[in-house]
């Protein structure tokens, strides 16, 4: 595995891999790697011959300076994890390499109006900008993102379509701890009480799944029960519990053929998100979370 810090080195190594006839797979991360991240590499390996991972805590996507400075970092450990799961090239740039005199940003209408977009001003502009830059640096054939950050994944699919990036976005399922908590670098910040209370998130998704399986379709009724279940974990704040259409992430009154039920809540200063995709196939609804 090679580790580089400059754009020029990435371009030269990726060019050689391409000359060797390899397709390029790409997994962008902010590091502090866990099995959620490595599962993305596993997906990418099935689709391409040369695996690139970026590790970069992207300052411009943090709407809260405290969250940025607290964000966990451990590059040495990350490099060992990346090597073990078969990454060929890690790009770990410094701030100066990615952002010199930045005046250009990438932004999107509609899909960022709700969910995290409504609660984290500027967040998605920072994400779209850094991901566009990384796509232009790595020039991958396929880029893999996690369902855990569903608004990010769906809007990046839209960005790739709207701006004609010549690559395919793949969305991989959420990897969870044994008790159901979605893996996240931020879980490290949860104290034992917050960690216990955070399980109301997975309970609320399971409860919604049960209601949908029993035939309930009303967003109002499902979300009311989801919020009740969430409150049993005494979150310090619920940012949202919403049902949106998958296609444009706009609020839906009813479960339709493809919807997303998404939640975000604080436990102490730590904000956790989770979601499930509800899909109709041959008249039956299945929930993927
Ligand atoms: P991050 O390092 O948190 O910016 O995440 C980098 C990528 O890993 C994003 O595509 C995330 O959606 C994905 N990811 C984070 N946590 C998980 C998880 N528990 N399961 C699957 N993918 C994840």
mmCIF file of C-alpha atoms and ligand atoms in Angstrom:
data_model
loop_
_atom_site.group_PDB
_atom_site.id
_atom_site.type_symbol
_atom_site.label_atom_id
_atom_site.label_comp_id
_atom_site.label_asym_id
_atom_site.label_seq_id
_atom_site.Cartn_x
_atom_site.Cartn_y
_atom_site.Cartn_z
ATOM 1 C CA UNK A 1 0.000 0.000 0.000
ATOM 2 C CA UNK A 2 1.275 3.457 -0.856
ATOM 3 C CA UNK A 3 0.460 6.551 1.197
ATOM 4 C CA UNK A 4 0.792 9.988 -0.377
ATOM 5 C CA UNK A 5 0.002 13.561 0.576
ATOM 6 C CA UNK A 6 0.013 15.397 -2.754
ATOM 7 C CA UNK A 7 -2.420 15.584 -5.662
ATOM 8 C CA UNK A 8 0.423 15.136 -8.123
ATOM 9 C CA UNK A 9 1.474 11.805 -6.571
ATOM 10 C CA UNK A 10 -2.117 10.496 -6.638
ATOM 11 C CA UNK A 11 -2.456 11.415 -10.317
ATOM 12 C CA UNK A 12 0.794 9.686 -11.244
ATOM 13 C CA UNK A 13 0.068 6.455 -9.302
ATOM 14 C CA UNK A 14 -3.514 6.222 -10.571
ATOM 15 C CA UNK A 15 -2.277 6.798 -14.142
ATOM 16 C CA UNK A 16 0.095 3.809 -13.801
ATOM 17 C CA UNK A 17 -2.674 1.600 -12.370
ATOM 18 C CA UNK A 18 -4.825 2.506 -15.351
ATOM 19 C CA UNK A 19 -1.999 1.707 -17.763
ATOM 20 C CA UNK A 20 -1.843 -1.717 -16.085
ATOM 21 C CA UNK A 21 -5.474 -2.128 -17.151
ATOM 22 C CA UNK A 22 -6.982 -1.721 -13.695
ATOM 23 C CA UNK A 23 -10.295 -0.032 -12.955
ATOM 24 C CA UNK A 24 -10.141 2.516 -10.131
ATOM 25 C CA UNK A 25 -12.322 2.154 -7.032
ATOM 26 C CA UNK A 26 -12.554 5.036 -4.571
ATOM 27 C CA UNK A 27 -13.686 5.316 -0.930
ATOM 28 C CA UNK A 28 -13.540 8.850 0.519
ATOM 29 C CA UNK A 29 -13.368 9.005 4.328
ATOM 30 C CA UNK A 30 -12.543 11.327 7.179
ATOM 31 C CA UNK A 31 -10.558 8.580 8.881
ATOM 32 C CA UNK A 32 -10.791 7.007 12.328
ATOM 33 C CA UNK A 33 -11.675 3.925 10.331
ATOM 34 C CA UNK A 34 -14.122 1.259 11.465
ATOM 35 C CA UNK A 35 -15.832 -1.717 9.833
ATOM 36 C CA UNK A 36 -18.308 0.612 8.099
ATOM 37 C CA UNK A 37 -15.421 2.103 6.134
ATOM 38 C CA UNK A 38 -13.727 -1.225 5.398
ATOM 39 C CA UNK A 39 -17.047 -2.675 4.148
ATOM 40 C CA UNK A 40 -17.026 0.072 1.489
ATOM 41 C CA UNK A 41 -13.586 -1.080 0.345
ATOM 42 C CA UNK A 42 -14.879 -4.675 0.194
ATOM 43 C CA UNK A 43 -17.704 -3.514 -2.094
ATOM 44 C CA UNK A 44 -15.279 -1.522 -4.221
ATOM 45 C CA UNK A 45 -12.946 -4.532 -4.620
ATOM 46 C CA UNK A 46 -15.777 -6.478 -6.264
ATOM 47 C CA UNK A 47 -16.104 -3.741 -8.881
ATOM 48 C CA UNK A 48 -12.556 -2.538 -9.568
ATOM 49 C CA UNK A 49 -8.930 -3.675 -9.493
ATOM 50 C CA UNK A 50 -7.185 -0.742 -7.764
ATOM 51 C CA UNK A 51 -8.448 0.688 -4.484
ATOM 52 C CA UNK A 52 -7.935 4.322 -3.506
ATOM 53 C CA UNK A 53 -9.003 5.666 -0.109
ATOM 54 C CA UNK A 54 -8.802 9.293 0.946
ATOM 55 C CA UNK A 55 -8.438 10.243 4.591
ATOM 56 C CA UNK A 56 -9.143 13.925 5.082
ATOM 57 C CA UNK A 57 -11.073 15.688 7.825
ATOM 58 C CA UNK A 58 -12.740 18.258 5.623
ATOM 59 C CA UNK A 59 -12.901 21.475 7.624
ATOM 60 C CA UNK A 60 -15.376 23.183 5.270
ATOM 61 C CA UNK A 61 -18.145 20.632 5.849
ATOM 62 C CA UNK A 62 -18.224 21.243 9.618
ATOM 63 C CA UNK A 63 -20.812 23.832 10.579
ATOM 64 C CA UNK A 64 -19.614 23.584 14.179
ATOM 65 C CA UNK A 65 -15.959 24.424 14.899
ATOM 66 C CA UNK A 66 -16.045 22.361 18.125
ATOM 67 C CA UNK A 67 -17.192 19.290 16.200
ATOM 68 C CA UNK A 68 -14.262 19.759 13.793
ATOM 69 C CA UNK A 69 -11.630 20.096 16.509
ATOM 70 C CA UNK A 70 -13.108 17.176 18.496
ATOM 71 C CA UNK A 71 -13.342 14.910 15.438
ATOM 72 C CA UNK A 72 -11.249 11.806 16.239
ATOM 73 C CA UNK A 73 -8.022 11.331 14.280
ATOM 74 C CA UNK A 74 -5.456 8.502 14.276
ATOM 75 C CA UNK A 75 -3.639 8.279 10.954
ATOM 76 C CA UNK A 76 -1.158 5.580 12.027
ATOM 77 C CA UNK A 77 -3.938 3.205 13.038
ATOM 78 C CA UNK A 78 -5.982 4.116 9.934
ATOM 79 C CA UNK A 79 -3.081 3.221 7.646
ATOM 80 C CA UNK A 80 -2.811 -0.230 9.258
ATOM 81 C CA UNK A 81 -6.579 -0.793 8.894
ATOM 82 C CA UNK A 82 -6.514 0.382 5.254
ATOM 83 C CA UNK A 83 -3.572 -1.916 4.461
ATOM 84 C CA UNK A 84 -5.314 -4.898 6.090
ATOM 85 C CA UNK A 85 -8.475 -4.481 4.050
ATOM 86 C CA UNK A 86 -6.637 -4.272 0.731
ATOM 87 C CA UNK A 87 -6.413 -0.563 -0.068
ATOM 88 C CA UNK A 88 -3.693 0.092 -2.691
ATOM 89 C CA UNK A 89 -3.325 3.843 -2.289
ATOM 90 C CA UNK A 90 -4.161 6.170 0.609
ATOM 91 C CA UNK A 91 -4.398 9.883 -0.133
ATOM 92 C CA UNK A 92 -4.029 11.776 3.160
ATOM 93 C CA UNK A 93 -3.587 15.435 2.191
ATOM 94 C CA UNK A 94 -3.072 18.343 4.543
ATOM 95 C CA UNK A 95 -5.428 21.342 4.514
ATOM 96 C CA UNK A 96 -2.990 23.343 2.375
ATOM 97 C CA UNK A 97 -2.889 20.725 -0.351
ATOM 98 C CA UNK A 98 -6.695 20.698 -0.703
ATOM 99 C CA UNK A 99 -7.540 24.342 -0.057
ATOM 100 C CA UNK A 100 -5.280 27.196 -0.990
ATOM 101 C CA UNK A 101 -7.229 30.301 -1.946
ATOM 102 C CA UNK A 102 -10.675 28.759 -2.253
ATOM 103 C CA UNK A 103 -13.350 30.762 -4.049
ATOM 104 C CA UNK A 104 -15.249 28.007 -5.854
ATOM 105 C CA UNK A 105 -17.832 25.760 -4.237
ATOM 106 C CA UNK A 106 -20.294 23.124 -5.399
ATOM 107 C CA UNK A 107 -23.853 23.362 -4.086
ATOM 108 C CA UNK A 108 -27.245 21.779 -4.765
ATOM 109 C CA UNK A 109 -30.899 22.797 -4.604
ATOM 110 C CA UNK A 110 -33.852 20.815 -3.255
ATOM 111 C CA UNK A 111 -32.147 17.616 -2.043
ATOM 112 C CA UNK A 112 -30.422 19.485 0.763
ATOM 113 C CA UNK A 113 -33.525 21.370 1.960
ATOM 114 C CA UNK A 114 -34.501 18.851 4.653
ATOM 115 C CA UNK A 115 -32.934 16.327 7.069
ATOM 116 C CA UNK A 116 -29.294 17.219 7.888
ATOM 117 C CA UNK A 117 -29.303 19.965 5.243
ATOM 118 C CA UNK A 118 -31.822 21.923 7.321
ATOM 119 C CA UNK A 119 -29.843 21.531 10.551
ATOM 120 C CA UNK A 120 -26.243 21.862 9.370
ATOM 121 C CA UNK A 121 -25.947 25.054 7.288
ATOM 122 C CA UNK A 122 -23.130 24.819 4.739
ATOM 123 C CA UNK A 123 -22.449 21.154 5.492
ATOM 124 C CA UNK A 124 -23.423 19.755 2.111
ATOM 125 C CA UNK A 125 -21.746 22.578 0.198
ATOM 126 C CA UNK A 126 -18.545 21.484 1.952
ATOM 127 C CA UNK A 127 -19.205 17.827 1.136
ATOM 128 C CA UNK A 128 -20.018 18.417 -2.551
ATOM 129 C CA UNK A 129 -16.983 20.673 -2.941
ATOM 130 C CA UNK A 130 -14.508 18.236 -1.415
ATOM 131 C CA UNK A 131 -15.997 15.197 -3.161
ATOM 132 C CA UNK A 132 -15.903 17.003 -6.536
ATOM 133 C CA UNK A 133 -12.256 17.869 -5.941
ATOM 134 C CA UNK A 134 -11.454 14.288 -4.912
ATOM 135 C CA UNK A 135 -13.261 12.886 -7.969
ATOM 136 C CA UNK A 136 -11.204 15.195 -10.201
ATOM 137 C CA UNK A 137 -7.985 14.182 -8.451
ATOM 138 C CA UNK A 138 -8.566 10.404 -8.340
ATOM 139 C CA UNK A 139 -10.696 10.033 -11.518
ATOM 140 C CA UNK A 140 -12.302 6.815 -10.237
ATOM 141 C CA UNK A 141 -14.570 4.475 -12.201
ATOM 142 C CA UNK A 142 -16.589 3.703 -9.106
ATOM 143 C CA UNK A 143 -16.970 5.485 -5.762
ATOM 144 C CA UNK A 144 -18.595 3.767 -2.781
ATOM 145 C CA UNK A 145 -20.574 5.604 -0.064
ATOM 146 C CA UNK A 146 -22.448 4.339 2.979
ATOM 147 C CA UNK A 147 -26.222 4.240 3.421
ATOM 148 C CA UNK A 148 -25.641 5.535 6.943
ATOM 149 C CA UNK A 149 -25.230 9.036 5.475
ATOM 150 C CA UNK A 150 -28.218 8.631 3.179
ATOM 151 C CA UNK A 151 -28.730 12.299 2.285
ATOM 152 C CA UNK A 152 -25.052 12.521 1.333
ATOM 153 C CA UNK A 153 -25.203 9.352 -0.792
ATOM 154 C CA UNK A 154 -28.437 10.233 -2.618
ATOM 155 C CA UNK A 155 -27.387 13.816 -3.310
ATOM 156 C CA UNK A 156 -23.956 12.712 -4.538
ATOM 157 C CA UNK A 157 -25.729 10.399 -7.005
ATOM 158 C CA UNK A 158 -27.590 13.498 -8.188
ATOM 159 C CA UNK A 159 -24.405 15.598 -8.324
ATOM 160 C CA UNK A 160 -22.657 12.992 -10.478
ATOM 161 C CA UNK A 161 -25.622 12.963 -12.830
ATOM 162 C CA UNK A 162 -26.072 16.747 -12.979
ATOM 163 C CA UNK A 163 -22.364 17.558 -13.444
ATOM 164 C CA UNK A 164 -21.561 14.559 -15.698
ATOM 165 C CA UNK A 165 -18.815 13.054 -13.576
ATOM 166 C CA UNK A 166 -17.810 9.928 -15.518
ATOM 167 C CA UNK A 167 -18.156 7.434 -12.669
ATOM 168 C CA UNK A 168 -20.645 5.229 -10.898
ATOM 169 C CA UNK A 169 -21.778 5.800 -7.314
ATOM 170 C CA UNK A 170 -22.494 2.682 -5.258
ATOM 171 C CA UNK A 171 -24.365 2.857 -1.942
ATOM 172 C CA UNK A 172 -23.400 0.128 0.538
ATOM 173 C CA UNK A 173 -25.495 -0.967 3.555
ATOM 174 C CA UNK A 174 -24.972 0.401 7.059
ATOM 175 C CA UNK A 175 -22.632 -1.644 9.237
ATOM 176 C CA UNK A 176 -23.728 -1.868 12.873
ATOM 177 C CA UNK A 177 -22.423 -2.819 16.276
ATOM 178 C CA UNK A 178 -23.852 -6.086 17.582
ATOM 179 C CA UNK A 179 -26.572 -4.253 19.503
ATOM 180 C CA UNK A 180 -27.669 -2.308 16.414
ATOM 181 C CA UNK A 181 -25.968 1.078 16.839
ATOM 182 C CA UNK A 182 -24.713 2.246 13.427
ATOM 183 C CA UNK A 183 -20.925 2.402 13.446
ATOM 184 C CA UNK A 184 -19.580 5.941 13.374
ATOM 185 C CA UNK A 185 -16.277 7.597 14.185
ATOM 186 C CA UNK A 186 -18.253 9.852 16.540
ATOM 187 C CA UNK A 187 -19.446 6.890 18.683
ATOM 188 C CA UNK A 188 -16.084 7.136 20.446
ATOM 189 C CA UNK A 189 -17.372 10.277 22.178
ATOM 190 C CA UNK A 190 -20.372 8.553 23.804
ATOM 191 C CA UNK A 191 -20.017 7.931 27.527
ATOM 192 C CA UNK A 192 -21.501 4.630 28.827
ATOM 193 C CA UNK A 193 -24.864 6.231 29.678
ATOM 194 C CA UNK A 194 -25.145 7.996 26.295
ATOM 195 C CA UNK A 195 -24.090 4.794 24.530
ATOM 196 C CA UNK A 196 -26.896 2.865 26.287
ATOM 197 C CA UNK A 197 -29.461 5.568 25.583
ATOM 198 C CA UNK A 198 -28.455 5.780 21.890
ATOM 199 C CA UNK A 199 -30.028 2.347 21.310
ATOM 200 C CA UNK A 200 -33.423 4.068 21.139
ATOM 201 C CA UNK A 201 -32.430 4.910 17.543
ATOM 202 C CA UNK A 202 -32.327 1.325 16.312
ATOM 203 C CA UNK A 203 -35.399 0.513 18.425
ATOM 204 C CA UNK A 204 -37.292 3.325 16.682
ATOM 205 C CA UNK A 205 -36.344 2.017 13.217
ATOM 206 C CA UNK A 206 -37.367 -1.526 14.155
ATOM 207 C CA UNK A 207 -40.650 -0.241 15.478
ATOM 208 C CA UNK A 208 -41.345 1.632 12.245
ATOM 209 C CA UNK A 209 -40.523 -1.525 10.312
ATOM 210 C CA UNK A 210 -43.092 -3.414 12.411
ATOM 211 C CA UNK A 211 -45.764 -0.776 11.743
ATOM 212 C CA UNK A 212 -45.058 -0.841 8.000
ATOM 213 C CA UNK A 213 -45.190 -4.644 7.986
ATOM 214 C CA UNK A 214 -48.628 -4.422 9.665
ATOM 215 C CA UNK A 215 -49.860 -2.201 6.850
ATOM 216 C CA UNK A 216 -49.400 1.306 8.273
ATOM 217 C CA UNK A 217 -48.579 3.826 5.511
ATOM 218 C CA UNK A 218 -49.181 7.200 7.145
ATOM 219 C CA UNK A 219 -45.999 9.198 7.766
ATOM 220 C CA UNK A 220 -47.720 11.133 10.554
ATOM 221 C CA UNK A 221 -48.635 7.985 12.494
ATOM 222 C CA UNK A 222 -45.312 6.233 11.918
ATOM 223 C CA UNK A 223 -43.253 9.316 12.848
ATOM 224 C CA UNK A 224 -45.305 9.942 15.971
ATOM 225 C CA UNK A 225 -44.440 6.418 17.228
ATOM 226 C CA UNK A 226 -40.811 6.797 16.104
ATOM 227 C CA UNK A 227 -40.504 9.994 18.158
ATOM 228 C CA UNK A 228 -42.107 8.310 21.172
ATOM 229 C CA UNK A 229 -39.618 5.446 20.921
ATOM 230 C CA UNK A 230 -36.719 7.873 20.482
ATOM 231 C CA UNK A 231 -37.756 9.776 23.591
ATOM 232 C CA UNK A 232 -37.445 6.583 25.705
ATOM 233 C CA UNK A 233 -33.662 7.040 25.265
ATOM 234 C CA UNK A 234 -33.910 10.627 26.593
ATOM 235 C CA UNK A 235 -31.870 12.143 23.737
ATOM 236 C CA UNK A 236 -30.574 15.591 24.618
ATOM 237 C CA UNK A 237 -32.179 16.833 21.406
ATOM 238 C CA UNK A 238 -33.992 15.283 18.452
ATOM 239 C CA UNK A 239 -32.964 17.179 15.306
ATOM 240 C CA UNK A 240 -35.484 15.339 13.146
ATOM 241 C CA UNK A 241 -37.408 12.157 12.521
ATOM 242 C CA UNK A 242 -38.645 12.418 8.937
ATOM 243 C CA UNK A 243 -40.054 10.439 6.101
ATOM 244 C CA UNK A 244 -38.939 11.606 2.650
ATOM 245 C CA UNK A 245 -39.109 10.347 -0.910
ATOM 246 C CA UNK A 246 -35.843 8.697 -1.968
ATOM 247 C CA UNK A 247 -35.871 10.425 -5.372
ATOM 248 C CA UNK A 248 -35.671 14.051 -4.200
ATOM 249 C CA UNK A 249 -35.566 13.815 -0.384
ATOM 250 C CA UNK A 250 -38.759 15.846 -0.039
ATOM 251 C CA UNK A 251 -41.179 15.107 2.840
ATOM 252 C CA UNK A 252 -43.788 12.447 2.068
ATOM 253 C CA UNK A 253 -47.220 12.032 3.669
ATOM 254 C CA UNK A 254 -47.276 8.313 2.989
ATOM 255 C CA UNK A 255 -44.858 5.476 2.423
ATOM 256 C CA UNK A 256 -44.509 5.279 -1.364
ATOM 257 C CA UNK A 257 -42.577 2.906 -3.609
ATOM 258 C CA UNK A 258 -39.201 4.191 -2.368
ATOM 259 C CA UNK A 259 -38.945 6.273 0.787
ATOM 260 C CA UNK A 260 -36.390 7.019 3.462
ATOM 261 C CA UNK A 261 -37.128 7.220 7.162
ATOM 262 C CA UNK A 262 -34.278 9.166 8.736
ATOM 263 C CA UNK A 263 -33.495 10.306 12.271
ATOM 264 C CA UNK A 264 -30.885 12.519 13.915
ATOM 265 C CA UNK A 265 -30.513 12.998 17.655
ATOM 266 C CA UNK A 266 -27.978 14.261 20.153
ATOM 267 C CA UNK A 267 -26.684 12.223 23.073
ATOM 268 C CA UNK A 268 -24.648 14.702 25.064
ATOM 269 C CA UNK A 269 -22.746 16.791 22.490
ATOM 270 C CA UNK A 270 -22.633 13.871 20.037
ATOM 271 C CA UNK A 271 -25.024 13.942 17.108
ATOM 272 C CA UNK A 272 -25.992 10.521 15.740
ATOM 273 C CA UNK A 273 -27.868 9.794 12.518
ATOM 274 C CA UNK A 274 -29.488 6.659 11.154
ATOM 275 C CA UNK A 275 -32.069 5.713 8.550
ATOM 276 C CA UNK A 276 -33.882 2.990 6.719
ATOM 277 C CA UNK A 277 -34.876 2.716 3.078
ATOM 278 C CA UNK A 278 -38.430 1.471 2.575
ATOM 279 C CA UNK A 279 -38.979 -0.106 -0.800
ATOM 280 C CA UNK A 280 -41.957 -1.696 -2.489
ATOM 281 C CA UNK A 281 -41.337 -4.826 -4.492
ATOM 282 C CA UNK A 282 -44.227 -6.760 -5.996
ATOM 283 C CA UNK A 283 -46.724 -5.154 -3.639
ATOM 284 C CA UNK A 284 -44.641 -5.863 -0.524
ATOM 285 C CA UNK A 285 -42.641 -3.327 1.472
ATOM 286 C CA UNK A 286 -39.150 -4.176 2.666
ATOM 287 C CA UNK A 287 -37.049 -2.084 5.026
ATOM 288 C CA UNK A 288 -33.275 -1.906 4.643
ATOM 289 C CA UNK A 289 -31.357 -0.413 7.552
HETATM 290 P P1 LIG B 1 -16.897 9.419 7.205
HETATM 291 O O1 LIG B 1 -15.490 8.999 7.445
HETATM 292 O O2 LIG B 1 -17.776 9.375 8.418
HETATM 293 O O3 LIG B 1 -17.024 10.701 6.429
HETATM 294 O O4 LIG B 1 -17.515 8.297 6.265
HETATM 295 C C1 LIG B 1 -16.886 7.916 5.072
HETATM 296 C C2 LIG B 1 -17.798 6.980 4.333
HETATM 297 O O5 LIG B 1 -18.070 5.843 5.163
HETATM 298 C C3 LIG B 1 -19.168 7.595 3.978
HETATM 299 O O6 LIG B 1 -19.565 7.134 2.692
HETATM 300 C C4 LIG B 1 -20.066 7.046 5.059
HETATM 301 O O7 LIG B 1 -21.420 6.971 4.675
HETATM 302 C C5 LIG B 1 -19.478 5.660 5.243
HETATM 303 N N1 LIG B 1 -19.845 5.090 6.548
HETATM 304 C C6 LIG B 1 -19.696 5.651 7.765
HETATM 305 N N2 LIG B 1 -20.212 4.851 8.723
HETATM 306 C C7 LIG B 1 -20.702 3.767 8.100
HETATM 307 C C8 LIG B 1 -21.362 2.583 8.527
HETATM 308 N N3 LIG B 1 -21.626 2.351 9.813
HETATM 309 N N4 LIG B 1 -21.725 1.667 7.601
HETATM 310 C C9 LIG B 1 -21.467 1.890 6.278
HETATM 311 N N5 LIG B 1 -20.849 2.980 5.799
HETATM 312 C C10 LIG B 1 -20.476 3.915 6.687
#
